[in-house]
mmCIF file of C-alpha atoms in Angstrom:
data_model
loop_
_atom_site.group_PDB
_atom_site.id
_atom_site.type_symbol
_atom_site.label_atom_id
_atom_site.label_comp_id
_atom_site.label_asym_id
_atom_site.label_seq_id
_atom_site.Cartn_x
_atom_site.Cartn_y
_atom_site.Cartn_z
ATOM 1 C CA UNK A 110 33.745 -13.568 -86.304
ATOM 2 C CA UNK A 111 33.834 -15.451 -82.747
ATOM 3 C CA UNK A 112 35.680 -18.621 -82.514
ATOM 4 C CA UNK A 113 33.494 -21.487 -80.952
ATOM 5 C CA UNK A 114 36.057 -21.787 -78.051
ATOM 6 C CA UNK A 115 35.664 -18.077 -77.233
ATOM 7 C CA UNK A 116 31.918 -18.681 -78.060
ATOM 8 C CA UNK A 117 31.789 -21.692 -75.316
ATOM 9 C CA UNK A 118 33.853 -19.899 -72.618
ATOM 10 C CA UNK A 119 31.653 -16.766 -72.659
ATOM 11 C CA UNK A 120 28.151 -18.586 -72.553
ATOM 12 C CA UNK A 121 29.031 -21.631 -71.012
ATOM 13 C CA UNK A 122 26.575 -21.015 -67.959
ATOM 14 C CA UNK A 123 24.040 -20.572 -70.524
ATOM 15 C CA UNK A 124 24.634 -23.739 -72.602
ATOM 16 C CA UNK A 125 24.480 -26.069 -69.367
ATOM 17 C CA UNK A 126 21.186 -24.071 -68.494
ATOM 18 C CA UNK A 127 19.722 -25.246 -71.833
ATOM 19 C CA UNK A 128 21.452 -28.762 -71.430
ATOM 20 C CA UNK A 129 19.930 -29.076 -68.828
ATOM 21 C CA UNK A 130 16.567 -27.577 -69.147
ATOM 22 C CA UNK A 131 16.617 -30.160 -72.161
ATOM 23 C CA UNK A 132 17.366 -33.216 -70.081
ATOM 24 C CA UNK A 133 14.729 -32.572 -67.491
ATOM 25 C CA UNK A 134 11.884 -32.942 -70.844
ATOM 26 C CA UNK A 135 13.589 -36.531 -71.051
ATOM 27 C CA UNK A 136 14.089 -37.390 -67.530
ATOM 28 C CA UNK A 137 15.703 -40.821 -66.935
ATOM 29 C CA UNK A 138 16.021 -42.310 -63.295
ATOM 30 C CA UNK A 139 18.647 -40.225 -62.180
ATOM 31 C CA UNK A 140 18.094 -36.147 -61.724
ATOM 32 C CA UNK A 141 19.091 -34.220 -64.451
ATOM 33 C CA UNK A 142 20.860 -31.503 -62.897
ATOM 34 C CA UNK A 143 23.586 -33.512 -61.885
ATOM 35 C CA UNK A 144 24.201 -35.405 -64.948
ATOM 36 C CA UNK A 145 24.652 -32.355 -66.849
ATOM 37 C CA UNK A 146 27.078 -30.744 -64.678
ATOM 38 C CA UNK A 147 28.994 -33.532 -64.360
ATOM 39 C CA UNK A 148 29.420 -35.114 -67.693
ATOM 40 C CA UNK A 149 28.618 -32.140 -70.309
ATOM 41 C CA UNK A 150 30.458 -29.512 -68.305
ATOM 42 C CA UNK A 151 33.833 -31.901 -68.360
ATOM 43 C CA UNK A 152 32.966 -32.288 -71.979
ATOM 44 C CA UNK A 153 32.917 -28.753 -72.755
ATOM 45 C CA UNK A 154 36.307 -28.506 -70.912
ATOM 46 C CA UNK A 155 37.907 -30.793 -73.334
ATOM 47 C CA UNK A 156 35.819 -29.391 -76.383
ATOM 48 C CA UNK A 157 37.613 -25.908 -75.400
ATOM 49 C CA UNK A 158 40.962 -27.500 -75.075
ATOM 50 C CA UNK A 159 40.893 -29.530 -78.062
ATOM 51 C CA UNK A 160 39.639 -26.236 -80.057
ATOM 52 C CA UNK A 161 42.191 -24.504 -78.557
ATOM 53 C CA UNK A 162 45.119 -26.934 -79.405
ATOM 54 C CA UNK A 163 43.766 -27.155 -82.884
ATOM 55 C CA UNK A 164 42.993 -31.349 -82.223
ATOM 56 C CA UNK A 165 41.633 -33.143 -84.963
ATOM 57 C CA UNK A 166 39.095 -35.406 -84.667
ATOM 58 C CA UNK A 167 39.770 -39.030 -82.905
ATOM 59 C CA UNK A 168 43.268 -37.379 -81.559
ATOM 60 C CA UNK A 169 41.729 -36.159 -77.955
ATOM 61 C CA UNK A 170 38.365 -36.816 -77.048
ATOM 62 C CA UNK A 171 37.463 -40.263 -77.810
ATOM 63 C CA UNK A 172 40.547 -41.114 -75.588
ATOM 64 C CA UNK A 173 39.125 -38.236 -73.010
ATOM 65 C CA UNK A 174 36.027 -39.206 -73.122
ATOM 66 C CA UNK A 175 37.114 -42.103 -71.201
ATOM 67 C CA UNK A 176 38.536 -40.432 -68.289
ATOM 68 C CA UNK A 177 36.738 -39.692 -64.932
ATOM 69 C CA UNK A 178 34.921 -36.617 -65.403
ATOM 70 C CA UNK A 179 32.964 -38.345 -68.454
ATOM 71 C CA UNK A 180 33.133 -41.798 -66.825
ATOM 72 C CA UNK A 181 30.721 -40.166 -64.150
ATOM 73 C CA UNK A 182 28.629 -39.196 -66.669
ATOM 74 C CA UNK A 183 28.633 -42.957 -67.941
ATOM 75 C CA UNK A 184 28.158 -44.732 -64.739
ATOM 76 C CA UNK A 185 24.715 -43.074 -63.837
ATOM 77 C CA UNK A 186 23.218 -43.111 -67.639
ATOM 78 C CA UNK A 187 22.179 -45.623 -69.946
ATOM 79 C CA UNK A 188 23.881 -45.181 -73.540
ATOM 80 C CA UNK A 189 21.104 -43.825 -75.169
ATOM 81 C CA UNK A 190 21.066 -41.186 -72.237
ATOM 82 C CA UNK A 191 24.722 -39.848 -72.918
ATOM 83 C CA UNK A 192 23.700 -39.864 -76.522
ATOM 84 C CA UNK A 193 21.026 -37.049 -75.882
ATOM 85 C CA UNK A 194 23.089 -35.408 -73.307
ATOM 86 C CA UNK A 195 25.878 -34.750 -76.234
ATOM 87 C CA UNK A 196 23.371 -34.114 -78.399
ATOM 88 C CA UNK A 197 21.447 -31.186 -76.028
ATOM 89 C CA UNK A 198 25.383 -29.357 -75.861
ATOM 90 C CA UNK A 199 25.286 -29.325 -79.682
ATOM 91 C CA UNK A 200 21.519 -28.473 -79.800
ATOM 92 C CA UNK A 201 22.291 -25.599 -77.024
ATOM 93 C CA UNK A 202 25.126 -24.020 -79.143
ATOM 94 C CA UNK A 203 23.653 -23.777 -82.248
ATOM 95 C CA UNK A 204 20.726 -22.601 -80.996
ATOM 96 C CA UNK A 205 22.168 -19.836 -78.805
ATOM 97 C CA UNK A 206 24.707 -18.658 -81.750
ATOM 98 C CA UNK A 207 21.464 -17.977 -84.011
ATOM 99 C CA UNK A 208 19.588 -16.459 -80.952
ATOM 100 C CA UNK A 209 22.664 -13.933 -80.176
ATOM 101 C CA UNK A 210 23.206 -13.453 -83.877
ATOM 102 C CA UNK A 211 26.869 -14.434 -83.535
ATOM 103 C CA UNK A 212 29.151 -15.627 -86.117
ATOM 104 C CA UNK A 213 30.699 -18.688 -85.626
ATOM 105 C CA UNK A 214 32.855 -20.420 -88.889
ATOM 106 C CA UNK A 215 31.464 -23.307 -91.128
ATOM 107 C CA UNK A 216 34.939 -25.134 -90.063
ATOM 108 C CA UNK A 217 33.852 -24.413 -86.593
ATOM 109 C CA UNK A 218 30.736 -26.022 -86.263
ATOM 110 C CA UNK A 219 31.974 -29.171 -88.556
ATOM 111 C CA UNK A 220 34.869 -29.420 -85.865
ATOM 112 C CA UNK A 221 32.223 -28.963 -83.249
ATOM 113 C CA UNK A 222 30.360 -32.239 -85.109
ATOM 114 C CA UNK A 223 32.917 -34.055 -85.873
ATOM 115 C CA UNK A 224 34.202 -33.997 -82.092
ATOM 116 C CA UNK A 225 31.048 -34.470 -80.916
ATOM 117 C CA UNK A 226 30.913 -37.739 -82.651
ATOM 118 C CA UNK A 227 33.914 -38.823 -81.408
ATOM 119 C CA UNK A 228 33.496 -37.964 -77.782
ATOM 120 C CA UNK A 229 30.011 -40.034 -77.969
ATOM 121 C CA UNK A 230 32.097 -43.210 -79.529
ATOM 122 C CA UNK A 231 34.943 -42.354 -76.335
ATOM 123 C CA UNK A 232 31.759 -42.422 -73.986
ATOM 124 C CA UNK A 233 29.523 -45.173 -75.131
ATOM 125 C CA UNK A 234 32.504 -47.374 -75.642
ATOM 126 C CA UNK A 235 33.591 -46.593 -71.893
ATOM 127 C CA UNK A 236 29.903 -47.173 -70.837
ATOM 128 C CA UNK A 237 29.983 -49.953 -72.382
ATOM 129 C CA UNK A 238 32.842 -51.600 -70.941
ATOM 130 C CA UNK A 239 31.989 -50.503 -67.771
ATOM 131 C CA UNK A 240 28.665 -52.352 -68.141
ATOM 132 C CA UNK A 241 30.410 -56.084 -68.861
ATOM 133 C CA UNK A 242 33.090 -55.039 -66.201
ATOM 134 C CA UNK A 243 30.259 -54.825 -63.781
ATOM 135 C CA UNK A 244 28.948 -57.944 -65.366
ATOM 136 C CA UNK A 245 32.195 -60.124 -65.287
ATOM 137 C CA UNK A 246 32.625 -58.792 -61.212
ATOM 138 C CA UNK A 247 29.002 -60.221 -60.596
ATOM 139 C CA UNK A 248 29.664 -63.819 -62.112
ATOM 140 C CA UNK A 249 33.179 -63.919 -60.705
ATOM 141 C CA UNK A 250 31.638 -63.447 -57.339
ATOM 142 C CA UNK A 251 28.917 -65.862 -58.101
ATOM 143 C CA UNK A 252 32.149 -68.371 -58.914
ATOM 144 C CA UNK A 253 33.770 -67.632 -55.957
ATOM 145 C CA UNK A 254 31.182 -68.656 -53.846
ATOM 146 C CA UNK A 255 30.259 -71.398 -55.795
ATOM 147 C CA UNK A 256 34.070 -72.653 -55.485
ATOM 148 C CA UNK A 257 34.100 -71.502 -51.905
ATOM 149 C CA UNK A 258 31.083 -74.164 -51.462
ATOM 150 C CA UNK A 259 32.564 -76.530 -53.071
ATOM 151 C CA UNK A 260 36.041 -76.700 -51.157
ATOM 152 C CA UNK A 261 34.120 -76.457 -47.520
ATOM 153 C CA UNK A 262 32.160 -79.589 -48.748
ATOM 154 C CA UNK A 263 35.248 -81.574 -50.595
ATOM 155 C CA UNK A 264 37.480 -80.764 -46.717
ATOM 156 C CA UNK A 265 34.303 -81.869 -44.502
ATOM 157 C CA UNK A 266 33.992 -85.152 -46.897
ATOM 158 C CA UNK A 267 37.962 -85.453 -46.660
ATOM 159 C CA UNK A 268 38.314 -85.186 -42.899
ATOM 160 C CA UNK A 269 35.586 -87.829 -42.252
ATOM 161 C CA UNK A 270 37.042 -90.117 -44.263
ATOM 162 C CA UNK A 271 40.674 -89.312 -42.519
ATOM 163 C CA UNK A 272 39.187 -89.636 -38.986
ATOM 164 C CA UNK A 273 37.634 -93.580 -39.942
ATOM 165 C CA UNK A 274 40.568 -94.731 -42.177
ATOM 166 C CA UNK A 275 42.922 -93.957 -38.499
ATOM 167 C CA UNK A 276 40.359 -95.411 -37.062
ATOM 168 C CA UNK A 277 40.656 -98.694 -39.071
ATOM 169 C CA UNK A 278 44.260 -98.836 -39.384
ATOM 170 C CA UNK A 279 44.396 -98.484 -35.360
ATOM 171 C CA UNK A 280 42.769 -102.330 -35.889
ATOM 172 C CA UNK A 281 40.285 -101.705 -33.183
ATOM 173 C CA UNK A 282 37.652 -102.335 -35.797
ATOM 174 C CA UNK A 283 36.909 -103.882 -39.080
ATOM 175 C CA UNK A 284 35.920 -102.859 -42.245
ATOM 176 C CA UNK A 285 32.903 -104.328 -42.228
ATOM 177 C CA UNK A 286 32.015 -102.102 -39.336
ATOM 178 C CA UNK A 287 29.914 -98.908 -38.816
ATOM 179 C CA UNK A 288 33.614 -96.887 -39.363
ATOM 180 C CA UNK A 289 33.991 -98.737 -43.170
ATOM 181 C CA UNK A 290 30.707 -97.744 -43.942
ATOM 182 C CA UNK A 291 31.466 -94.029 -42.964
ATOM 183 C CA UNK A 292 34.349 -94.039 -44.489
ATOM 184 C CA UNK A 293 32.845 -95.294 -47.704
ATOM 185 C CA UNK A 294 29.844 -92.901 -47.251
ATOM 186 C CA UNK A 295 32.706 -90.315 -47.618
ATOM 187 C CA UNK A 296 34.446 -91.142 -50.180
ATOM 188 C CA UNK A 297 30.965 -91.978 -52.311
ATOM 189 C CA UNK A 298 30.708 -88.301 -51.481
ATOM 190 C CA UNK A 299 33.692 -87.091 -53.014
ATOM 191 C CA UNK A 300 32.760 -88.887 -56.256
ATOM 192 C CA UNK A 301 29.570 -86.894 -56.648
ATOM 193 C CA UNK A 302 31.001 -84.039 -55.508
ATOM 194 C CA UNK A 303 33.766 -84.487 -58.387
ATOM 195 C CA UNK A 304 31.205 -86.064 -60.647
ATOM 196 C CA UNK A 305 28.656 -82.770 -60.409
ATOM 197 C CA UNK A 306 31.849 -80.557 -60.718
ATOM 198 C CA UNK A 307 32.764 -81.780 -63.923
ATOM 199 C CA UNK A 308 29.226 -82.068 -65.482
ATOM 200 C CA UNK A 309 28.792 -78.277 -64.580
ATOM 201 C CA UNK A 310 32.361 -77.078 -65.864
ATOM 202 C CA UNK A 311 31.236 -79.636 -68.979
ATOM 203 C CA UNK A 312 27.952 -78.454 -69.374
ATOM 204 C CA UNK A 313 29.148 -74.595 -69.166
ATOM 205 C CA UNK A 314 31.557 -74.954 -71.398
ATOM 206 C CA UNK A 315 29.694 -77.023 -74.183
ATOM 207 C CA UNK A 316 30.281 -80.219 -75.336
ATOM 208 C CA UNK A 317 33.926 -81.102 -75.938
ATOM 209 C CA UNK A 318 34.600 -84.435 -77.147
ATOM 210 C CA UNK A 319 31.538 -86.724 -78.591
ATOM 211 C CA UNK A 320 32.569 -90.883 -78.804
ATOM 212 C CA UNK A 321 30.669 -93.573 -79.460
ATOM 213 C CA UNK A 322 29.437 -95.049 -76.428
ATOM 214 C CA UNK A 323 27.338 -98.350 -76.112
ATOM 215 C CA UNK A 324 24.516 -98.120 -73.832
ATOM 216 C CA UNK A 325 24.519 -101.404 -72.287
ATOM 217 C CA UNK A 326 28.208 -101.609 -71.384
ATOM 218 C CA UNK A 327 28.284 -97.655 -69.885
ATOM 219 C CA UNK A 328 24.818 -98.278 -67.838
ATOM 220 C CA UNK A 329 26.951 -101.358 -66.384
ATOM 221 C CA UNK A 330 29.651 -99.534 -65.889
ATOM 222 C CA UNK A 331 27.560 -96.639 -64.079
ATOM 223 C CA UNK A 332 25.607 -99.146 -62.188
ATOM 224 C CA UNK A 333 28.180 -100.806 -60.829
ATOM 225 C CA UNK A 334 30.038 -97.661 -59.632
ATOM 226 C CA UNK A 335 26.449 -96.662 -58.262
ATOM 227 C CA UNK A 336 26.499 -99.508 -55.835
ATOM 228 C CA UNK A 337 28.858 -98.466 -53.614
ATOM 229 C CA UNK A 338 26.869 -94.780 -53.045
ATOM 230 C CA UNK A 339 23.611 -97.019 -52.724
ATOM 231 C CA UNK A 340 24.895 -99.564 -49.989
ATOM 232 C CA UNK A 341 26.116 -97.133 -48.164
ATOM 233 C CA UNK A 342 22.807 -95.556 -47.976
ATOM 234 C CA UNK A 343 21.304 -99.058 -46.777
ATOM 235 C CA UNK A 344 19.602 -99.170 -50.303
ATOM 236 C CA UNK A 345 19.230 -101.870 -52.963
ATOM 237 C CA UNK A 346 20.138 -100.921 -56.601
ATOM 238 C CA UNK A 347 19.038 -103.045 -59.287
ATOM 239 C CA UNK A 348 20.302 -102.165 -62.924
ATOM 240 C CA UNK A 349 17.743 -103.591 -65.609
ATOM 241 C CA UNK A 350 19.856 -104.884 -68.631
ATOM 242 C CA UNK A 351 19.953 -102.729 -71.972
ATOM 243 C CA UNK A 352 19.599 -104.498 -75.138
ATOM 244 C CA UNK A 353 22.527 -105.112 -77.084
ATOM 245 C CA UNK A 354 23.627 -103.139 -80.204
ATOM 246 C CA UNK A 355 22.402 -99.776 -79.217
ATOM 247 C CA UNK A 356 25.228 -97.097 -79.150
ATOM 248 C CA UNK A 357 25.071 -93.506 -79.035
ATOM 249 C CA UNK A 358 27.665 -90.595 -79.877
ATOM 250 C CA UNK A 359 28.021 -87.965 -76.651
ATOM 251 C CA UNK A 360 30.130 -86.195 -74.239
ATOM 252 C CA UNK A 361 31.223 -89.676 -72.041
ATOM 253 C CA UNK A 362 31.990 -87.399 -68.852
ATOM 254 C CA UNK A 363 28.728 -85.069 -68.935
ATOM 255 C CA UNK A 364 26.495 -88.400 -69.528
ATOM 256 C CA UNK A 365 28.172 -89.801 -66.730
ATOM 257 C CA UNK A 366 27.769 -86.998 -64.302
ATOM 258 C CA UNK A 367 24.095 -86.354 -65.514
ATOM 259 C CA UNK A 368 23.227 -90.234 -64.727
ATOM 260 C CA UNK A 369 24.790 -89.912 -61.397
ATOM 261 C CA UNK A 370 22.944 -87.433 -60.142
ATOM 262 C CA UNK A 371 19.870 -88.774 -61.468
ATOM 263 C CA UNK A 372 20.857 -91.674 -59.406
ATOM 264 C CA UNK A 373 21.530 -89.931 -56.161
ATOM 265 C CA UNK A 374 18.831 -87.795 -56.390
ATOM 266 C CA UNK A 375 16.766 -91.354 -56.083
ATOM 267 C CA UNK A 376 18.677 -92.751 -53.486
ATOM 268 C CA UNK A 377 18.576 -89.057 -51.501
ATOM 269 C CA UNK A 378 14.789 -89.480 -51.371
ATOM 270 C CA UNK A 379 14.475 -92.990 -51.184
ATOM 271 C CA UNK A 380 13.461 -94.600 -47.367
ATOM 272 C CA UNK A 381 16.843 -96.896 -46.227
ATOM 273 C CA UNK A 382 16.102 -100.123 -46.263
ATOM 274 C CA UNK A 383 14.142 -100.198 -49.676
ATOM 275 C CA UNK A 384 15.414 -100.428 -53.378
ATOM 276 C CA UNK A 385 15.459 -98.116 -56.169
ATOM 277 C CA UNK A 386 15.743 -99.536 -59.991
ATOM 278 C CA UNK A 387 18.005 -97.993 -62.966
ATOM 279 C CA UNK A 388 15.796 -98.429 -66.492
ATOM 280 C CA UNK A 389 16.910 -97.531 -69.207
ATOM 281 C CA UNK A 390 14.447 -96.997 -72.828
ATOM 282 C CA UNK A 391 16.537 -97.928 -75.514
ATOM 283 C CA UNK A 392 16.766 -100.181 -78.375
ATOM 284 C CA UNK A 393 17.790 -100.541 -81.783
ATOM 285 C CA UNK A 394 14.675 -99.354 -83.365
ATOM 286 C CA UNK A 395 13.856 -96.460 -80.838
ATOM 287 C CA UNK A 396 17.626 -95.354 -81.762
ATOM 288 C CA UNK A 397 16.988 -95.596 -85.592
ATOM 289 C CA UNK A 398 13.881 -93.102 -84.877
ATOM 290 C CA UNK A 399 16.274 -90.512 -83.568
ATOM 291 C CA UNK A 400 14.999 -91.173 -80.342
ATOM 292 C CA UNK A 401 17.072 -90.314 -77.614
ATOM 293 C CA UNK A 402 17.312 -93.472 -75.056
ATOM 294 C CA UNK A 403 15.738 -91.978 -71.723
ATOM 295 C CA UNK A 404 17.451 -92.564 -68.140
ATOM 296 C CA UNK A 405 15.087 -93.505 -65.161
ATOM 297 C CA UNK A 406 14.842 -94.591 -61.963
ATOM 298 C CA UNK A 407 12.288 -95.168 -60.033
ATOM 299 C CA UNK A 408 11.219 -91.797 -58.537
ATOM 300 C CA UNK A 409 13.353 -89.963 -61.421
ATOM 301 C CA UNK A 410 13.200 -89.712 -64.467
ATOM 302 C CA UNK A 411 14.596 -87.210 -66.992
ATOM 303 C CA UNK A 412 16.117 -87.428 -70.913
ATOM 304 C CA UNK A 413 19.443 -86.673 -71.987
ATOM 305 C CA UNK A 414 19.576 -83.120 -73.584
ATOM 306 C CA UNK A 415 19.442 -83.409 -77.212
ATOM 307 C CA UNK A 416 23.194 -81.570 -77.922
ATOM 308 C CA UNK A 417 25.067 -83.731 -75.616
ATOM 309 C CA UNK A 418 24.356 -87.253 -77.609
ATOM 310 C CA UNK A 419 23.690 -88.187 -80.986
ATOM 311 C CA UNK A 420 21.535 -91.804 -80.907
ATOM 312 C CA UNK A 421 22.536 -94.308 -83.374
ATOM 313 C CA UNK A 422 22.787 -98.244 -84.165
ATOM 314 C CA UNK A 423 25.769 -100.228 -84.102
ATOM 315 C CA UNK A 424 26.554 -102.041 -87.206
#
């Protein structure tokens, strides 16, 4: 009786032939050849070894299956694709023990199974890792540049508004002056730039505190804030009043961001010297309808998203 070790080292050239004859029948985007020599011939190493050594299952090859020889084999296939790779060495064996009428042990072919199975857990587990480590890499890159952005902006918006506040403390000019209004410009800037910033970290991250929040008073409150950004542009902003006794529960910081740009995306494309109008739909009946109040301006207009505030009516 041959042990499958013995069996493996003597017909190896054989069982990759057949592996991967097999693999060429289900051809993926990458050639066949070299998947097979790669990844099954470093799995029939560590089959041999672990035979050899008398490993049980789970005590080599899931752990070896995650080493280079099969991580190459990982990195070029798709899950299912190692799966039928594994499968084509088991296929190959069987088939050429019966073919060459050799003997192999009923405790030899369940090790042979049993292995298998755990060198295709080692493998698909490493594949997938691999896959959300290539994943993760992506969106921290994505982050990085987005951050990288973000700091070039916040340092041109920072030195502007250094170079006019000298400026102004020199007491050559006034506030009033074209320097106070660049220097306001800038730090108008850095609010949005802060205010976007947060609503995106916010918005990415869910909501994470709701409050009760009255309409009328946080409109004001946005509105006046507003103004500054809007004379600075040589615009008009007029706030139309909310009616009284309409609150709503939501995330104070998102809303507040999500107005603001709504706001400076009107004031980016309206003409200087014109005026652009904050409305708000919202009242005590709309609210008890489930309604969510809707935030417009006069070229914009957009609603709230639905999981960021909860409409209700004050008592």
């Amino acid at each position: 009786m041959t042990t499958l070790d013995d069996f493996i080292t003597v017909n190896r050239s054989e069982i990759l032939r057949r592996c991967r004859t097999q693999a060429s029948k289900t051809s993926g985007p990458f050639p066949a050849d070299a998947a097979t020599e790669d990844g099954v011939s470093f799995f029939l190493d560590q089959l041999e070894q672990a035979l050899r050594q008398g490993l049980r299952p789970h005590e080599g090859l899931s752990q070896r299956a995650t080493r280079p020889g099969h991580v190459g084999l990982s990195e070029r296939l798709t899950s299912s694709q190692v799966v039928h790779a594994y499968g084509d060495v088991c296929r190959a064996i069987s088939e050429l023990a019966e073919e060459s009428h050799t003997t192999i042990s009923a405790s030899d072919f369940r090790m042979l199974t049993r292995h298998m199975d755990d060198a295709l857990v080692g493998a698909v587990a490493e594949y997938e890792r691999e896959r959300d480590l290539a994943h993760l890499e992506v969106a921290v890159l994505r982050d990085s540049k987005r951050l990288g952005f973000l700091v070039h902006e916040m340092r041109n918006l920072l030195n502007t508004a250094m170079v006019a506040f000298d400026y102004l403390r020199s007491g050559n000019v006034g506030v009033a002056s074209s320097t106070g209004t660049v220097l306001e410009r800038s730090l108008a800037g850095l609010r949005s730039l802060a205010g976007r910033s947060i609503a995106e970290v916010r918005l990415a991250q869910g909501v994470q505190r709701l409050e009760p929040i009255m309409v009328a008073a946080f409109i004001e409150e946005v509105g006046a804030a507003a103004t500054l950004e809007a004379r600075a542009k040589a615009l008009e902003l007029t706030v139309l009043p909310v009616e009284n006794g309409v609150a709503i529960d939501g995330d104070r910081q998102v809303l507040e961001a999500v107005v603001g740009n709504l706001l400076q995306n009107a004031f980016k494309f309206t003409k200087p010297g014109t005026a652009v109008t904050l409305r708000v739909h919202a009242t005590p009946a709309a609210v008890r309808g489930r309604r969510i109040p809707e935030f417009a301006t006069r070229q914009v207009a957009a609603s709230i998203p639905a999981p960021f505030v909860e409409a209700k009516t004050c008592p």
